[in-house]
Short mmCIF file of C-alpha atoms in Angstrom, two decimals:
data_model
loop_
_atom_site.label_atom_id
_atom_site.label_comp_id
_atom_site.label_asym_id
_atom_site.label_seq_id
_atom_site.Cartn_x
_atom_site.Cartn_y
_atom_site.Cartn_z
CA UNK A 1 137.75 109.78 59.05
CA UNK A 2 138.72 113.03 59.75
CA UNK A 3 136.93 116.75 59.95
CA UNK A 4 136.78 118.13 56.88
CA UNK A 5 134.55 121.41 57.12
CA UNK A 6 132.23 123.21 59.30
CA UNK A 7 129.34 124.66 57.96
CA UNK A 8 126.54 126.80 60.22
CA UNK A 9 123.48 128.30 59.22
CA UNK A 10 120.87 130.46 61.10
CA UNK A 11 117.10 130.10 61.20
CA UNK A 12 115.06 132.47 62.27
CA UNK A 13 111.66 132.77 63.95
CA UNK A 14 109.61 135.46 65.81
CA UNK A 15 111.38 134.91 68.72
CA UNK A 16 115.05 133.15 68.53
CA UNK A 17 117.33 132.39 65.69
CA UNK A 18 118.13 128.73 65.93
CA UNK A 19 121.83 128.09 64.41
CA UNK A 20 122.94 124.69 63.11
CA UNK A 21 126.00 123.18 62.68
CA UNK A 22 126.88 120.84 59.87
CA UNK A 23 130.01 118.86 60.80
CA UNK A 24 131.82 117.06 57.30
CA UNK A 25 134.09 114.32 57.12
CA UNK A 26 136.61 113.34 54.63
CA UNK A 27 134.38 110.44 53.42
CA UNK A 28 131.03 111.95 53.21
CA UNK A 29 129.75 111.71 56.32
CA UNK A 30 127.48 115.14 58.05
CA UNK A 31 126.50 115.32 61.21
CA UNK A 32 124.38 118.24 62.92
CA UNK A 33 123.98 120.14 65.75
CA UNK A 34 121.97 122.91 67.06
CA UNK A 35 122.01 125.58 69.53
CA UNK A 36 119.09 128.62 69.96
CA UNK A 37 121.95 131.22 71.66
CA UNK A 38 119.57 134.19 73.18
CA UNK A 39 121.32 137.15 71.43
CA UNK A 40 124.29 136.27 71.14
CA UNK A 41 124.59 134.38 67.57
CA UNK A 42 127.01 136.75 66.20
CA UNK A 43 129.42 135.98 69.15
CA UNK A 44 128.83 132.11 68.60
CA UNK A 45 129.57 132.80 64.76
CA UNK A 46 133.36 134.86 65.84
CA UNK A 47 134.11 131.51 68.12
CA UNK A 48 134.10 129.47 65.23
CA UNK A 49 135.97 131.34 62.87
CA UNK A 50 138.77 130.99 65.06
CA UNK A 51 137.83 127.73 66.27
CA UNK A 52 137.39 125.64 63.43
CA UNK A 53 141.42 126.20 62.13
CA UNK A 54 142.39 125.65 65.66
CA UNK A 55 140.65 122.89 66.79
CA UNK A 56 138.86 121.69 64.86
CA UNK A 57 139.77 120.34 61.05
CA UNK A 58 141.73 117.33 60.76
CA UNK A 59 140.13 115.91 64.01
CA UNK A 60 138.16 112.31 64.21
CA UNK A 61 134.97 112.51 64.99
CA UNK A 62 134.95 109.08 66.96
CA UNK A 63 137.94 110.96 69.13
CA UNK A 64 134.71 113.39 70.85
CA UNK A 65 136.46 113.14 74.58
CA UNK A 66 139.91 114.80 72.93
CA UNK A 67 138.23 117.44 70.76
CA UNK A 68 136.08 118.40 74.31
CA UNK A 69 139.17 118.31 75.99
CA UNK A 70 141.43 120.36 73.56
CA UNK A 71 138.25 123.29 72.83
CA UNK A 72 138.02 123.28 76.83
CA UNK A 73 141.40 123.47 77.81
CA UNK A 74 143.71 124.97 74.95
CA UNK A 75 142.70 128.90 74.62
CA UNK A 76 143.15 128.98 78.27
CA UNK A 77 139.98 130.54 79.22
CA UNK A 78 137.54 130.06 81.22
CA UNK A 79 134.68 128.32 79.07
CA UNK A 80 131.72 130.49 79.36
CA UNK A 81 128.25 130.23 77.51
CA UNK A 82 129.87 131.24 74.25
CA UNK A 83 132.67 128.43 74.13
CA UNK A 84 130.60 125.55 76.14
CA UNK A 85 127.50 126.12 72.90
CA UNK A 86 129.76 125.64 69.94
CA UNK A 87 131.28 122.92 71.42
CA UNK A 88 127.91 121.24 72.29
CA UNK A 89 126.75 121.55 68.81
CA UNK A 90 130.36 120.15 67.22
CA UNK A 91 129.66 117.22 70.27
CA UNK A 92 126.36 116.22 69.32
CA UNK A 93 127.40 116.65 65.19
CA UNK A 94 130.40 114.15 66.48
CA UNK A 95 127.37 111.99 67.76
CA UNK A 96 125.61 112.03 65.01
CA UNK A 97 128.81 111.01 62.45
CA UNK A 98 129.91 107.87 64.90
CA UNK A 99 125.91 106.90 64.91
CA UNK A 100 125.77 106.62 61.12
CA UNK A 101 129.40 105.19 60.58
CA UNK A 102 128.01 102.10 63.42
CA UNK A 103 124.55 102.33 62.39
CA UNK A 104 123.31 102.82 65.27
CA UNK A 105 121.08 105.59 66.95
CA UNK A 106 123.62 107.61 69.69
CA UNK A 107 121.67 106.77 72.41
CA UNK A 108 122.08 102.86 72.15
CA UNK A 109 126.19 104.29 72.04
CA UNK A 110 125.80 105.49 75.56
CA UNK A 111 124.78 102.57 77.65
CA UNK A 112 121.60 102.01 75.95
CA UNK A 113 117.95 102.50 76.68
CA UNK A 114 116.86 102.48 80.54
CA UNK A 115 113.59 103.23 79.07
CA UNK A 116 111.10 102.85 76.55
CA UNK A 117 109.44 106.19 76.21
CA UNK A 118 110.29 109.36 77.55
CA UNK A 119 107.52 112.13 79.27
CA UNK A 120 107.47 115.50 77.79
CA UNK A 121 106.06 119.14 79.01
CA UNK A 122 105.23 121.67 77.06
CA UNK A 123 106.31 125.15 77.36
CA UNK A 124 106.01 128.52 74.71
CA UNK A 125 102.17 127.38 74.99
CA UNK A 126 100.37 130.62 76.81
CA UNK A 127 101.08 133.33 74.22
CA UNK A 128 97.90 134.79 74.95
CA UNK A 129 96.71 137.75 77.15
CA UNK A 130 97.11 137.58 80.88
CA UNK A 131 93.96 136.87 82.28
CA UNK A 132 92.91 133.48 84.20
CA UNK A 133 90.28 132.78 80.82
CA UNK A 134 93.25 133.01 78.54
CA UNK A 135 95.26 130.86 80.38
CA UNK A 136 92.60 128.23 80.77
CA UNK A 137 91.51 127.87 77.66
CA UNK A 138 96.05 127.58 75.69
CA UNK A 139 96.34 125.10 78.55
CA UNK A 140 93.13 123.05 77.60
CA UNK A 141 95.00 123.38 73.86
CA UNK A 142 97.79 121.49 75.34
CA UNK A 143 96.16 118.91 76.42
CA UNK A 144 94.64 118.49 73.27
CA UNK A 145 97.93 118.09 71.79
CA UNK A 146 98.69 115.10 73.57
CA UNK A 147 100.20 116.68 76.43
CA UNK A 148 99.96 115.49 80.54
CA UNK A 149 102.42 118.15 82.07
CA UNK A 150 103.71 121.63 81.19
CA UNK A 151 105.48 124.29 82.41
CA UNK A 152 104.52 128.50 82.21
CA UNK A 153 106.16 131.66 83.71
CA UNK A 154 102.97 133.91 84.82
CA UNK A 155 104.72 136.30 86.96
CA UNK A 156 105.10 138.74 83.48
CA UNK A 157 108.14 141.38 84.33
CA UNK A 158 108.36 140.73 87.55
CA UNK A 159 112.22 141.85 89.53
CA UNK A 160 113.14 140.48 93.45
CA UNK A 161 109.19 141.26 94.00
CA UNK A 162 105.77 141.80 92.95
CA UNK A 163 103.36 144.40 94.00
CA UNK A 164 100.21 142.68 95.32
CA UNK A 165 98.27 143.26 92.81
CA UNK A 166 100.34 141.69 90.01
CA UNK A 167 101.16 139.02 92.98
CA UNK A 168 97.68 138.27 93.01
CA UNK A 169 97.20 138.73 88.85
CA UNK A 170 100.13 135.83 89.00
CA UNK A 171 98.50 132.77 91.57
CA UNK A 172 95.24 133.52 89.55
CA UNK A 173 96.91 132.30 86.20
CA UNK A 174 98.65 129.16 88.19
CA UNK A 175 94.67 128.44 89.37
CA UNK A 176 93.42 128.71 85.96
CA UNK A 177 95.70 126.03 84.61
CA UNK A 178 94.81 123.85 87.28
CA UNK A 179 91.18 124.33 86.64
CA UNK A 180 91.60 123.67 83.13
CA UNK A 181 93.81 120.12 83.52
CA UNK A 182 92.09 118.75 86.26
CA UNK A 183 94.47 116.89 89.51
CA UNK A 184 96.04 114.64 87.09
CA UNK A 185 98.10 116.89 84.81
CA UNK A 186 101.53 117.98 85.75
CA UNK A 187 102.02 121.93 86.27
CA UNK A 188 105.57 123.40 86.64
CA UNK A 189 105.79 126.76 88.05
CA UNK A 190 109.02 128.66 86.05
CA UNK A 191 110.32 131.93 87.74
CA UNK A 192 113.31 132.41 85.89
CA UNK A 193 115.41 133.63 88.25
CA UNK A 194 113.18 136.74 89.18
CA UNK A 195 113.17 136.74 92.67
CA UNK A 196 114.79 137.75 95.93
CA UNK A 197 114.30 134.54 98.77
CA UNK A 198 111.72 136.55 100.76
CA UNK A 199 109.56 136.97 97.19
CA UNK A 200 110.10 133.12 96.31
CA UNK A 201 108.87 131.98 100.12
CA UNK A 202 105.97 133.74 99.59
CA UNK A 203 105.23 133.24 96.56
CA UNK A 204 105.69 129.48 97.00
CA UNK A 205 103.46 129.37 99.55
CA UNK A 206 100.82 130.76 97.81
CA UNK A 207 101.46 128.33 95.30
CA UNK A 208 100.88 124.94 97.16
CA UNK A 209 97.10 124.60 96.83
CA UNK A 210 97.83 123.80 92.95
CA UNK A 211 100.94 121.73 93.33
CA UNK A 212 103.03 122.52 91.12
CA UNK A 213 105.97 119.63 90.29
CA UNK A 214 108.77 122.24 91.00
CA UNK A 215 109.60 125.71 91.43
CA UNK A 216 112.38 126.58 88.48
CA UNK A 217 115.06 129.07 89.52
CA UNK A 218 113.43 130.64 92.03
CA UNK A 219 115.88 133.28 92.52
CA UNK A 220 118.89 134.53 90.28
CA UNK A 221 121.44 131.78 89.28
CA UNK A 222 124.71 133.75 90.46
CA UNK A 223 124.10 133.02 94.46
CA UNK A 224 124.02 129.45 95.44
CA UNK A 225 123.84 130.77 99.30
CA UNK A 226 120.15 132.76 98.45
CA UNK A 227 118.96 129.75 96.13
CA UNK A 228 119.83 127.18 99.40
CA UNK A 229 118.11 129.82 102.18
CA UNK A 230 114.72 129.86 99.23
CA UNK A 231 115.02 126.26 99.27
CA UNK A 232 115.33 125.73 102.62
CA UNK A 233 111.40 127.17 103.56
CA UNK A 234 110.07 125.84 100.36
CA UNK A 235 108.15 122.45 100.32
CA UNK A 236 107.88 122.59 96.55
CA UNK A 237 110.56 120.73 94.51
CA UNK A 238 113.34 123.08 93.54
CA UNK A 239 114.81 122.69 90.25
CA UNK A 240 117.35 125.28 88.29
CA UNK A 241 120.48 124.77 86.46
CA UNK A 242 120.04 126.19 83.12
CA UNK A 243 122.32 129.29 83.74
CA UNK A 244 125.36 126.55 84.60
CA UNK A 245 128.09 126.22 81.38
CA UNK A 246 130.79 124.07 83.20
CA UNK A 247 130.80 121.08 85.07
CA UNK A 248 132.53 121.93 88.08
CA UNK A 249 130.28 124.94 88.42
CA UNK A 250 127.41 122.18 89.59
CA UNK A 251 130.15 121.24 92.71
CA UNK A 252 128.61 123.66 94.97
CA UNK A 253 125.01 123.67 93.92
CA UNK A 254 125.32 119.71 95.14
CA UNK A 255 126.96 119.92 97.90
CA UNK A 256 124.43 122.33 98.97
CA UNK A 257 122.06 119.87 98.41
CA UNK A 258 119.79 123.37 97.29
CA UNK A 259 118.43 121.49 94.33
CA UNK A 260 115.74 119.14 93.85
CA UNK A 261 116.10 118.66 89.93
CA UNK A 262 118.91 119.95 88.04
CA UNK A 263 118.45 121.61 84.35
CA UNK A 264 121.71 121.40 82.32
CA UNK A 265 121.33 122.65 78.54
CA UNK A 266 122.54 119.90 76.02
CA UNK A 267 123.35 123.02 73.84
CA UNK A 268 125.13 125.43 76.52
CA UNK A 269 126.98 122.46 78.41
CA UNK A 270 129.39 120.98 76.36
CA UNK A 271 127.01 118.00 74.44
CA UNK A 272 125.33 114.87 75.16
CA UNK A 273 128.35 113.04 76.64
CA UNK A 274 129.30 115.58 79.11
CA UNK A 275 125.36 116.14 80.16
CA UNK A 276 125.31 112.39 80.73
CA UNK A 277 128.56 112.62 83.12
CA UNK A 278 126.60 115.72 84.62
CA UNK A 279 123.78 113.18 85.47
CA UNK A 280 125.47 110.59 86.67
CA UNK A 281 127.41 113.25 89.45
CA UNK A 282 123.99 113.97 89.94
CA UNK A 283 122.15 110.15 90.79
CA UNK A 284 125.14 110.25 93.85
CA UNK A 285 122.82 113.11 95.74
CA UNK A 286 120.09 111.46 94.25
CA UNK A 287 118.95 114.34 91.93
CA UNK A 288 116.52 114.11 89.19
CA UNK A 289 118.08 115.29 85.46
CA UNK A 290 115.34 117.41 83.23
CA UNK A 291 116.98 119.19 80.45
CA UNK A 292 116.61 122.67 79.75
CA UNK A 293 115.45 122.64 76.29
CA UNK A 294 114.46 125.68 73.64
CA UNK A 295 115.84 124.56 71.08
CA UNK A 296 114.90 123.61 67.13
CA UNK A 297 114.95 119.74 66.07
CA UNK A 298 118.35 118.78 66.64
CA UNK A 299 118.39 119.68 69.74
CA UNK A 300 115.34 117.64 70.61
CA UNK A 301 116.95 114.85 69.12
CA UNK A 302 120.45 114.93 71.32
CA UNK A 303 117.42 115.60 74.20
CA UNK A 304 116.04 112.36 74.04
CA UNK A 305 119.01 110.49 73.13
CA UNK A 306 120.11 111.48 76.23
CA UNK A 307 116.71 110.58 78.33
CA UNK A 308 116.68 107.03 76.80
CA UNK A 309 119.93 106.18 78.30
CA UNK A 310 120.00 108.03 81.42
CA UNK A 311 118.81 106.35 84.59
CA UNK A 312 118.07 109.54 86.71
CA UNK A 313 116.56 111.51 84.16
CA UNK A 314 112.97 112.86 84.98
CA UNK A 315 111.09 114.67 82.00
CA UNK A 316 111.86 116.49 79.04
CA UNK A 317 110.85 120.22 77.59
CA UNK A 318 110.31 121.27 74.19
CA UNK A 319 108.74 123.91 72.32
CA UNK A 320 108.37 123.53 69.02
CA UNK A 321 104.22 122.07 68.68
CA UNK A 322 103.80 125.76 70.12
CA UNK A 323 105.96 127.56 67.95
CA UNK A 324 106.22 128.06 63.71
CA UNK A 325 105.59 124.76 61.72
CA UNK A 326 108.91 125.28 60.14
CA UNK A 327 110.78 125.22 63.30
CA UNK A 328 110.04 120.93 62.82
CA UNK A 329 110.70 120.71 59.21
CA UNK A 330 114.14 122.21 59.50
CA UNK A 331 115.25 118.68 60.61
CA UNK A 332 112.53 116.43 60.50
CA UNK A 333 113.05 112.65 61.91
CA UNK A 334 111.81 113.20 65.84
CA UNK A 335 108.72 110.98 67.65
CA UNK A 336 105.74 113.35 68.05
CA UNK A 337 104.29 113.55 71.98
CA UNK A 338 101.52 111.06 71.99
CA UNK A 339 99.49 110.50 75.33
CA UNK A 340 102.18 112.46 77.05
CA UNK A 341 105.07 110.80 75.68
CA UNK A 342 107.89 110.94 72.64
CA UNK A 343 108.57 106.98 71.98
CA UNK A 344 112.12 106.30 71.84
CA UNK A 345 114.60 107.98 69.18
CA UNK A 346 115.71 106.29 66.14
CA UNK A 347 119.12 106.26 64.57
CA UNK A 348 121.08 105.81 62.89
CA UNK A 349 123.25 109.39 64.60
CA UNK A 350 120.64 111.27 66.01
CA UNK A 351 117.85 110.94 63.03
CA UNK A 352 116.97 113.97 62.04
CA UNK A 353 118.30 115.81 58.85
CA UNK A 354 118.86 119.16 58.12
CA UNK A 355 116.21 120.20 54.92
CA UNK A 356 117.75 123.38 53.65
CA UNK A 357 115.36 124.59 51.66
CA UNK A 358 113.59 125.21 54.81
CA UNK A 359 116.51 126.71 56.81
CA UNK A 360 116.97 128.95 53.43
CA UNK A 361 113.45 129.92 53.51
CA UNK A 362 113.31 131.26 57.19
CA UNK A 363 116.72 133.62 57.75
CA UNK A 364 118.26 134.82 60.27
CA UNK A 365 115.86 137.70 62.11
CA UNK A 366 117.37 141.10 64.35
CA UNK A 367 115.99 140.67 67.09
CA UNK A 368 116.27 141.03 70.61
CA UNK A 369 114.29 138.79 73.60
CA UNK A 370 114.02 139.85 76.92
CA UNK A 371 112.01 138.11 79.41
CA UNK A 372 111.68 141.35 81.74
CA UNK A 373 110.14 143.41 79.48
CA UNK A 374 105.96 143.55 79.81
CA UNK A 375 104.73 140.72 77.43
CA UNK A 376 107.99 138.59 76.47
CA UNK A 377 105.43 135.95 76.96
CA UNK A 378 103.99 136.51 73.79
CA UNK A 379 107.14 135.92 72.32
CA UNK A 380 107.12 138.50 69.61
CA UNK A 381 110.69 139.41 69.72
CA UNK A 382 112.15 142.96 68.42
CA UNK A 383 115.37 144.46 68.08
CA UNK A 384 115.09 148.23 69.80
CA UNK A 385 115.52 151.36 68.02
CA UNK A 386 119.47 152.02 67.30
CA UNK A 387 118.96 155.41 69.18
CA UNK A 388 117.83 153.58 72.22
CA UNK A 389 120.57 152.78 75.48
CA UNK A 390 119.56 149.07 76.45
CA UNK A 391 119.15 148.77 80.46
CA UNK A 392 118.02 153.04 80.20
CA UNK A 393 115.53 154.24 82.69
CA UNK A 394 112.72 154.90 79.27
CA UNK A 395 113.29 151.34 78.32
#
């Protein structure tokens, strides 16, 4: 069996373009992969223009390790977000093909199930006004959807520090959510790498009464010494890792013991098997794994298969119950969240199939999503005017 073709399709939504990849073989099997590239879709498509003839065509989809190795090493460059995302989509598509060829779900090919259900948390649900009343009502809707855990970034466009008024406003939103859901629901607080260590430590102290399950990316991800400085004085578990794209970049994080939960993104990290290897490494440091998942249905499927067979898995992020209905319809087949959990995914392969009619009905959009813009949490992205200079004082 050889890979004979690779096709890409971009699905447009209000705030994210989702790139789907179909890998086709010479005997008719088709595997699917997916990634959400934040404002970098053209870079991904450009990478594929060269990588498909250089590395992918003619490869045996069963030889996943070799294909990933060649894509990672043979361009003689340090693989970052673009290359690792491309590798990820092809890797998960190959696992889909292998599962279909063997008539097995992917998780059974990676060691088999270690649990009979997969805990989920909701994200993307707080697209409302930044008031305690609106966040309270939105949190109630999450519970009504069947979730028992949810994540929010209440900090607006904050960067490095918050003035006193914004600090109190942000804390009030978390207070409102805790009041809405009661003591038994997990609340996870996202910081998106916004703060310097002193600010992160102060905000963490103010959040303690509301018992968040973790603080995510309290400081920018480039400086792990700063993360350790914050973590040493924060009494809430620290989660991070969605913007780390290669295995060796986790070495310093583990050695510093600066995080309690890691959040690799399968779609940016080289795929399912690479993330499972990282999880095994994390287990040696007693660190849990809660994969970042801001993608659509194929990304979710890959995450569910990883969760099913990973012993130190903690909880799975999910956006698509609070997105446009057509996102899940683009590749149906995933289980739904019931009483806070997914059931195990079914196969063969990843268990989802692209619906090309849905993809055609929702083409790519010209959008720019900026988490440091006012009202970013509404998740209604727009492309800036061509006359504006990104980063200028007027933006």
